[in-house]
Amino acid sequence: AALAVVRGALLVAFSVFLTLILGFGLPSALNFVARCCGFPEASVTECIVLMYALFVLYVAMPRLPRGTVKVDGKAVLITGCDSGFGHALANHLHKLGFTVFAGCLLKDGDGAKVLQNLHSEKLKVVQLNVCSEEQISQAVEFVKANLEDPERGLWAVVNNAGVSTFGEVEFTTMDTYKQVAEVNLWGTISVTKAFLPLIRRAKGRVVNMASMYGRMGNALRSPYCVSKYGVEAFSDCLRYEMKAWGVKVSVVEPGNFIVATGILTRDIVTSTAEKLWKEAPPGVQEDYGKAHFDQNMALMRSYCSSGQREIEPVLDDITDAITTNRPYTRYNPMEPHWWIRMQVMTHLPGAISDALYF
């Protein structure tokens, strides 16, 4: 605890120092360079102020209206509605007036029962394991049979179903990589391909749930990052192809919503840690050492109480992708510091971003 306080104090002190350096030193340095290049000094400071003002406007400005589609008669399929984002989204879109097909891994599970207990003709629970081609085909037939007008097609598919795990590369088995990709990547592709004919008929929407880790990697998260990078690439390729059909494809990249969704708990960390250590080869255990391993697991436990506590930013972005006439290609519901980190890691040279964050 004492060490954490010291680190926190050092971080605050460094932040203040860096702010002063950037505030006073950077303009002077740039003015010096401007003089050497023959440019007027004042323009440099003005440019800095202008860039900062544009950044503040970008972050703080509310989303501009881009027209809204009519909800009446439109239907949406959502995967992963047992809990988390999917469960909340099914309720949210149902309240907006959409006919919702809520795909649940466990049709008799608690999440599915809550949705069924609404007793609404416009909310139908569908048995859907995104890793099962048979269940996907059955879901397509169920949707076709229950659409108000099958000729109008299905307005949107939200590929939300996903799993997460953690562990260093040498502690993670190939089976784990395959299991995570089977749900997050291949499940997304399979469901999309199955429902695309209905989506094309409606000139509708495909919304794929990726992650900030689909844009930047992180230590201990390689199985998850690999699968979400794949979702990003698939979504881009699909967007190019679907433009000719009038279908809009969007990617939602949530930041840290661990607390809001309960996707990572201390019990999950404990059980996963035991599995990782048990399945690691003896040579890996010896080289890394138990102390190093326990330190990483303590780091993962610390994440269990982190992140945003409300999921409304994610729901708002998915709703915008479904209901606006001109949806964005990518949505970034995340805290500002994660957004800044994502921009740094995707736009600056790797040597700089690595030095800053690792």
Short mmCIF file of C-alpha atoms in Angstrom, two decimals:
data_model
loop_
_atom_site.label_atom_id
_atom_site.label_comp_id
_atom_site.label_asym_id
_atom_site.label_seq_id
_atom_site.Cartn_x
_atom_site.Cartn_y
_atom_site.Cartn_z
CA ALA A 1 0.00 0.00 0.00
CA ALA A 2 2.84 2.40 0.87
CA LEU A 3 4.50 1.69 -2.47
CA ALA A 4 1.25 2.45 -4.31
CA VAL A 5 0.97 5.81 -2.51
CA VAL A 6 4.55 6.71 -3.46
CA ARG A 7 3.94 5.75 -7.08
CA GLY A 8 0.73 7.77 -7.12
CA ALA A 9 2.48 10.83 -5.69
CA LEU A 10 5.31 10.50 -8.23
CA LEU A 11 2.79 10.18 -11.06
CA VAL A 12 0.96 13.34 -9.99
CA ALA A 13 4.24 15.23 -9.61
CA PHE A 14 5.41 14.07 -13.03
CA SER A 15 2.07 15.09 -14.58
CA VAL A 16 2.34 18.59 -13.12
CA PHE A 17 5.96 18.87 -14.25
CA LEU A 18 5.10 17.68 -17.77
CA THR A 19 2.19 20.14 -17.98
CA LEU A 20 4.48 23.05 -17.03
CA ILE A 21 7.13 21.96 -19.50
CA LEU A 22 4.60 21.66 -22.32
CA GLY A 23 2.87 24.90 -21.33
CA PHE A 24 5.96 27.07 -21.16
CA GLY A 25 8.82 25.21 -22.76
CA LEU A 26 7.18 23.84 -25.91
CA PRO A 27 6.02 27.23 -27.28
CA SER A 28 9.48 28.70 -26.65
CA ALA A 29 11.17 25.78 -28.36
CA LEU A 30 8.83 25.96 -31.34
CA ASN A 31 9.26 29.72 -31.61
CA PHE A 32 13.03 29.19 -31.71
CA VAL A 33 12.63 26.66 -34.54
CA ALA A 34 10.26 29.06 -36.31
CA ARG A 35 12.84 31.87 -36.11
CA CYS A 36 15.48 29.57 -37.56
CA CYS A 37 13.14 28.70 -40.44
CA GLY A 38 12.16 32.32 -41.08
CA PHE A 39 8.52 31.99 -39.90
CA PRO A 40 6.83 34.53 -37.60
CA GLU A 41 7.05 33.50 -33.94
CA ALA A 42 3.44 34.25 -33.02
CA SER A 43 2.04 31.73 -35.51
CA VAL A 44 3.52 28.78 -33.58
CA THR A 45 1.77 29.61 -30.30
CA GLU A 46 -1.46 30.34 -32.15
CA CYS A 47 -1.26 26.96 -33.88
CA ILE A 48 -0.80 25.19 -30.52
CA VAL A 49 -3.80 26.98 -29.06
CA LEU A 50 -5.86 26.17 -32.17
CA MET A 51 -4.92 22.48 -32.09
CA TYR A 52 -5.76 22.22 -28.40
CA ALA A 53 -9.10 23.98 -28.95
CA LEU A 54 -9.97 21.57 -31.77
CA PHE A 55 -9.08 18.61 -29.52
CA VAL A 56 -11.33 19.91 -26.73
CA LEU A 57 -14.17 20.47 -29.19
CA TYR A 58 -13.72 16.95 -30.59
CA VAL A 59 -13.91 15.39 -27.12
CA ALA A 60 -16.59 17.63 -25.61
CA MET A 61 -18.92 18.34 -28.52
CA PRO A 62 -22.12 16.27 -28.52
CA ARG A 63 -22.79 14.02 -31.50
CA LEU A 64 -24.26 15.94 -34.44
CA PRO A 65 -27.68 14.76 -35.67
CA ARG A 66 -27.46 12.80 -38.94
CA GLY A 67 -31.09 11.89 -39.52
CA THR A 68 -33.04 9.03 -37.97
CA VAL A 69 -34.62 5.95 -39.55
CA LYS A 70 -38.18 4.92 -38.75
CA VAL A 71 -38.30 2.13 -36.17
CA ASP A 72 -41.77 0.81 -37.10
CA GLY A 73 -41.66 -2.66 -38.62
CA LYS A 74 -37.90 -3.07 -38.20
CA ALA A 75 -36.33 -6.09 -36.53
CA VAL A 76 -32.90 -6.62 -34.98
CA LEU A 77 -30.99 -9.79 -34.08
CA ILE A 78 -28.57 -9.55 -31.14
CA THR A 79 -26.20 -12.32 -30.08
CA GLY A 80 -24.97 -12.86 -26.53
CA CYS A 81 -28.11 -11.65 -24.75
CA ASP A 82 -27.64 -13.84 -21.65
CA SER A 83 -25.97 -10.96 -19.79
CA GLY A 84 -23.90 -7.78 -20.13
CA PHE A 85 -24.19 -5.52 -23.15
CA GLY A 86 -26.42 -7.91 -25.12
CA HIS A 87 -29.01 -8.33 -22.39
CA ALA A 88 -29.23 -4.59 -21.75
CA LEU A 89 -29.33 -3.82 -25.48
CA ALA A 90 -32.22 -6.24 -26.06
CA ASN A 91 -34.27 -4.41 -23.42
CA HIS A 92 -33.22 -1.00 -24.74
CA LEU A 93 -34.07 -1.63 -28.40
CA HIS A 94 -37.33 -3.31 -27.41
CA LYS A 95 -38.35 -0.16 -25.54
CA LEU A 96 -37.54 1.90 -28.65
CA GLY A 97 -40.06 -0.16 -30.63
CA PHE A 98 -37.85 -2.62 -32.51
CA THR A 99 -38.78 -6.27 -32.85
CA VAL A 100 -35.85 -7.92 -31.08
CA PHE A 101 -34.57 -11.43 -31.64
CA ALA A 102 -32.42 -12.03 -28.56
CA GLY A 103 -29.89 -14.78 -29.19
CA CYS A 104 -28.98 -16.56 -25.95
CA LEU A 105 -26.44 -19.31 -25.39
CA LEU A 106 -28.70 -20.77 -22.67
CA LYS A 107 -32.36 -20.43 -23.58
CA ASP A 108 -33.31 -21.68 -20.11
CA GLY A 109 -30.74 -19.49 -18.34
CA ASP A 110 -31.51 -16.62 -15.98
CA GLY A 111 -30.87 -13.92 -18.58
CA ALA A 112 -33.14 -15.55 -21.15
CA LYS A 113 -35.90 -16.05 -18.58
CA VAL A 114 -35.82 -12.36 -17.64
CA LEU A 115 -36.38 -11.44 -21.30
CA GLN A 116 -39.08 -14.08 -21.75
CA ASN A 117 -40.89 -12.79 -18.67
CA LEU A 118 -41.54 -9.52 -20.49
CA HIS A 119 -44.21 -11.50 -22.41
CA SER A 120 -43.87 -9.27 -25.45
CA GLU A 121 -44.63 -10.28 -29.03
CA LYS A 122 -41.83 -7.95 -30.11
CA LEU A 123 -39.11 -9.65 -28.06
CA LYS A 124 -38.33 -13.24 -28.94
CA VAL A 125 -35.59 -15.31 -27.31
CA VAL A 126 -33.64 -17.48 -29.73
CA GLN A 127 -31.37 -20.41 -28.83
CA LEU A 128 -28.08 -19.36 -30.41
CA ASN A 129 -24.60 -20.69 -29.81
CA VAL A 130 -22.53 -18.74 -32.33
CA CYS A 131 -20.08 -21.65 -32.56
CA SER A 132 -22.81 -24.02 -33.79
CA GLU A 133 -23.60 -23.94 -37.50
CA GLU A 134 -26.76 -25.96 -36.80
CA GLN A 135 -28.09 -23.45 -34.26
CA ILE A 136 -27.20 -20.53 -36.53
CA SER A 137 -29.18 -22.11 -39.39
CA GLN A 138 -32.12 -22.76 -37.06
CA ALA A 139 -31.97 -19.14 -35.89
CA VAL A 140 -32.13 -17.92 -39.51
CA GLU A 141 -35.24 -20.00 -40.14
CA PHE A 142 -36.82 -18.82 -36.87
CA VAL A 143 -36.20 -15.17 -37.77
CA LYS A 144 -37.61 -15.63 -41.28
CA ALA A 145 -40.73 -17.28 -39.86
CA ASN A 146 -41.32 -14.50 -37.32
CA LEU A 147 -40.59 -11.39 -39.36
CA GLU A 148 -43.65 -9.21 -39.98
CA ASP A 149 -42.70 -8.95 -43.63
CA PRO A 150 -39.91 -11.34 -44.69
CA GLU A 151 -39.65 -9.52 -48.02
CA ARG A 152 -38.43 -6.41 -46.20
CA GLY A 153 -35.65 -8.44 -44.59
CA LEU A 154 -33.91 -7.97 -41.24
CA TRP A 155 -32.83 -4.44 -40.39
CA ALA A 156 -29.77 -5.15 -38.21
CA VAL A 157 -27.49 -7.80 -36.76
CA VAL A 158 -25.50 -6.94 -33.64
CA ASN A 159 -22.65 -9.40 -33.16
CA ASN A 160 -22.21 -9.00 -29.42
CA ALA A 161 -21.45 -12.53 -28.20
CA GLY A 162 -17.90 -12.79 -26.89
CA VAL A 163 -15.58 -14.25 -24.29
CA SER A 164 -12.45 -12.93 -22.65
CA THR A 165 -9.41 -14.36 -20.92
CA PHE A 166 -5.87 -13.40 -19.99
CA GLY A 167 -2.38 -14.80 -19.58
CA GLU A 168 1.10 -14.38 -20.97
CA VAL A 169 1.79 -16.05 -24.31
CA GLU A 170 3.91 -18.89 -22.91
CA PHE A 171 1.30 -19.65 -20.25
CA THR A 172 -1.59 -19.72 -22.75
CA THR A 173 -2.39 -22.98 -24.53
CA MET A 174 -3.24 -23.18 -28.20
CA ASP A 175 -6.64 -24.54 -27.21
CA THR A 176 -7.33 -21.28 -25.37
CA TYR A 177 -6.40 -19.21 -28.42
CA LYS A 178 -8.72 -21.33 -30.56
CA GLN A 179 -11.61 -21.22 -28.07
CA VAL A 180 -11.53 -17.43 -27.78
CA ALA A 181 -11.27 -16.96 -31.56
CA GLU A 182 -14.06 -19.51 -32.11
CA VAL A 183 -16.53 -17.26 -30.30
CA ASN A 184 -15.23 -13.75 -30.86
CA LEU A 185 -14.07 -14.03 -34.48
CA TRP A 186 -15.44 -17.11 -36.23
CA GLY A 187 -18.78 -16.74 -34.43
CA THR A 188 -19.08 -13.16 -35.67
CA ILE A 189 -18.25 -14.21 -39.23
CA SER A 190 -20.61 -17.21 -39.19
CA VAL A 191 -23.60 -15.26 -37.89
CA THR A 192 -22.96 -12.39 -40.29
CA LYS A 193 -22.71 -14.66 -43.34
CA ALA A 194 -25.91 -16.49 -42.38
CA PHE A 195 -27.99 -13.33 -41.98
CA LEU A 196 -26.47 -11.19 -44.75
CA PRO A 197 -29.13 -12.10 -47.36
CA LEU A 198 -31.83 -10.75 -45.02
CA ILE A 199 -29.73 -7.67 -44.18
CA ARG A 200 -29.07 -6.93 -47.86
CA ARG A 201 -32.79 -7.19 -48.59
CA ALA A 202 -33.47 -4.51 -45.99
CA LYS A 203 -30.39 -2.43 -46.89
CA GLY A 204 -29.79 -2.56 -43.17
CA ARG A 205 -26.96 -2.60 -40.68
CA VAL A 206 -24.24 -4.89 -39.35
CA VAL A 207 -22.82 -3.82 -35.99
CA ASN A 208 -19.82 -5.76 -34.73
CA MET A 209 -18.61 -5.51 -31.16
CA ALA A 210 -14.84 -5.29 -31.12
CA SER A 211 -12.82 -3.59 -28.39
CA MET A 212 -10.16 -0.99 -27.82
CA TYR A 213 -7.95 -4.11 -27.82
CA GLY A 214 -8.92 -4.61 -31.44
CA ARG A 215 -6.90 -1.47 -32.19
CA MET A 216 -4.00 -1.84 -29.76
CA GLY A 217 -2.37 -4.79 -28.03
CA ASN A 218 -1.59 -5.24 -24.36
CA ALA A 219 0.45 -7.59 -22.21
CA LEU A 220 -1.45 -10.59 -20.80
CA ARG A 221 -4.28 -10.17 -23.32
CA SER A 222 -3.01 -11.77 -26.54
CA PRO A 223 -5.87 -14.31 -27.10
CA TYR A 224 -8.49 -11.58 -26.76
CA CYS A 225 -6.51 -9.03 -28.81
CA VAL A 226 -5.93 -11.50 -31.66
CA SER A 227 -9.66 -12.25 -31.94
CA LYS A 228 -10.72 -8.60 -31.78
CA TYR A 229 -8.12 -7.51 -34.34
CA GLY A 230 -9.71 -10.11 -36.60
CA VAL A 231 -13.17 -8.62 -36.01
CA GLU A 232 -11.84 -5.20 -37.02
CA ALA A 233 -10.33 -6.55 -40.26
CA PHE A 234 -13.44 -8.56 -41.12
CA SER A 235 -15.65 -5.52 -40.52
CA ASP A 236 -13.53 -3.31 -42.78
CA CYS A 237 -13.59 -5.85 -45.62
CA LEU A 238 -17.34 -6.37 -45.22
CA ARG A 239 -17.96 -2.61 -45.22
CA TYR A 240 -16.20 -2.22 -48.57
CA GLU A 241 -18.22 -5.06 -50.10
CA MET A 242 -21.59 -4.01 -48.68
CA LYS A 243 -21.37 -0.40 -49.87
CA ALA A 244 -22.78 -1.43 -53.25
CA TRP A 245 -25.79 -3.00 -51.49
CA GLY A 246 -26.57 0.00 -49.30
CA VAL A 247 -25.69 -1.90 -46.13
CA LYS A 248 -23.83 0.05 -43.42
CA VAL A 249 -21.22 -1.77 -41.31
CA SER A 250 -20.06 -0.29 -38.01
CA VAL A 251 -17.62 -1.39 -35.33
CA VAL A 252 -18.08 -0.56 -31.64
CA GLU A 253 -14.85 -0.50 -29.63
CA PRO A 254 -15.69 -0.37 -25.90
CA GLY A 255 -13.02 0.57 -23.41
CA ASN A 256 -12.88 -0.76 -19.86
CA PHE A 257 -16.37 -1.81 -18.69
CA ILE A 258 -15.27 -4.59 -16.34
CA VAL A 259 -17.28 -3.33 -13.37
CA ALA A 260 -20.37 -2.58 -15.45
CA THR A 261 -20.51 -6.00 -17.11
CA GLY A 262 -18.92 -8.23 -14.45
CA ILE A 263 -16.92 -9.93 -17.21
CA LEU A 264 -13.93 -10.25 -14.85
CA THR A 265 -14.26 -11.09 -11.17
CA ARG A 266 -11.78 -12.10 -8.49
CA ASP A 267 -13.13 -15.66 -8.62
CA ILE A 268 -12.57 -15.79 -12.37
CA VAL A 269 -9.02 -14.48 -11.94
CA THR A 270 -8.29 -17.08 -9.27
CA SER A 271 -9.61 -20.03 -11.29
CA THR A 272 -7.90 -18.84 -14.48
CA ALA A 273 -4.61 -18.32 -12.65
CA GLU A 274 -4.70 -21.86 -11.27
CA LYS A 275 -5.38 -23.23 -14.75
CA LEU A 276 -2.59 -21.16 -16.34
CA TRP A 277 0.03 -22.26 -13.83
CA LYS A 278 -1.07 -25.88 -13.89
CA GLU A 279 -0.99 -26.14 -17.70
CA ALA A 280 2.32 -24.26 -18.15
CA PRO A 281 5.30 -26.44 -19.14
CA PRO A 282 7.79 -27.04 -16.29
CA GLY A 283 10.47 -25.10 -18.16
CA VAL A 284 8.20 -22.04 -18.44
CA GLN A 285 7.33 -22.24 -14.74
CA GLU A 286 11.01 -22.37 -13.86
CA ASP A 287 12.10 -19.56 -16.20
CA TYR A 288 9.37 -17.09 -15.21
CA GLY A 289 9.11 -18.05 -11.54
CA LYS A 290 6.09 -18.10 -9.28
CA ALA A 291 6.77 -14.59 -7.95
CA HIS A 292 6.55 -13.08 -11.44
CA PHE A 293 3.40 -15.06 -12.18
CA ASP A 294 1.72 -14.04 -8.91
CA GLN A 295 2.56 -10.39 -9.56
CA ASN A 296 0.75 -10.52 -12.91
CA MET A 297 -2.24 -12.25 -11.35
CA ALA A 298 -2.38 -9.56 -8.67
CA LEU A 299 -2.44 -7.00 -11.49
CA MET A 300 -5.39 -8.79 -13.08
CA ARG A 301 -7.22 -8.87 -9.74
CA SER A 302 -6.77 -5.12 -9.44
CA TYR A 303 -8.66 -4.70 -12.72
CA CYS A 304 -11.78 -6.35 -11.26
CA SER A 305 -12.90 -3.10 -9.67
CA SER A 306 -11.83 -0.83 -12.52
CA GLY A 307 -13.55 0.77 -15.46
CA GLN A 308 -16.80 2.57 -16.14
CA ARG A 309 -19.76 1.63 -13.99
CA GLU A 310 -22.54 2.38 -16.47
CA ILE A 311 -23.01 0.74 -19.86
CA GLU A 312 -25.15 3.52 -21.35
CA PRO A 313 -22.28 4.88 -23.52
CA VAL A 314 -22.07 1.52 -25.29
CA LEU A 315 -25.84 1.23 -25.68
CA ASP A 316 -26.02 4.78 -27.05
CA ASP A 317 -23.35 4.07 -29.67
CA ILE A 318 -24.93 0.80 -30.83
CA THR A 319 -28.32 2.52 -31.02
CA ASP A 320 -26.79 5.33 -33.08
CA ALA A 321 -25.25 2.79 -35.48
CA ILE A 322 -28.66 1.16 -35.95
CA THR A 323 -30.95 4.19 -36.06
CA THR A 324 -29.07 7.04 -37.72
CA ASN A 325 -29.11 7.56 -41.48
CA ARG A 326 -25.32 7.98 -41.59
CA PRO A 327 -23.70 5.82 -38.91
CA TYR A 328 -20.02 6.13 -38.09
CA THR A 329 -17.53 3.52 -39.19
CA ARG A 330 -16.16 3.20 -35.66
CA TYR A 331 -17.51 4.12 -32.24
CA ASN A 332 -15.23 4.54 -29.22
CA PRO A 333 -17.20 4.40 -25.96
CA MET A 334 -14.30 4.69 -23.54
CA GLU A 335 -12.76 6.98 -20.95
CA PRO A 336 -10.61 9.84 -22.31
CA HIS A 337 -7.30 8.39 -21.11
CA TRP A 338 -7.99 5.12 -22.96
CA TRP A 339 -8.96 7.07 -26.09
CA ILE A 340 -5.72 9.05 -25.92
CA ARG A 341 -3.72 5.86 -25.40
CA MET A 342 -5.39 4.26 -28.41
CA GLN A 343 -4.53 7.26 -30.60
CA VAL A 344 -0.93 7.28 -29.37
CA MET A 345 -0.46 3.57 -29.98
CA THR A 346 -2.06 3.59 -33.42
CA HIS A 347 -0.56 6.81 -34.79
CA LEU A 348 2.88 7.31 -33.21
CA PRO A 349 5.97 5.20 -33.94
CA GLY A 350 6.09 1.99 -31.92
CA ALA A 351 9.29 3.04 -30.17
CA ILE A 352 7.50 6.06 -28.68
CA SER A 353 4.26 4.30 -27.67
CA ASP A 354 6.20 1.36 -26.20
CA ALA A 355 8.31 3.71 -24.11
CA LEU A 356 5.23 5.51 -22.84
CA TYR A 357 3.09 2.51 -21.91
CA PHE A 358 5.35 -0.49 -21.38
#
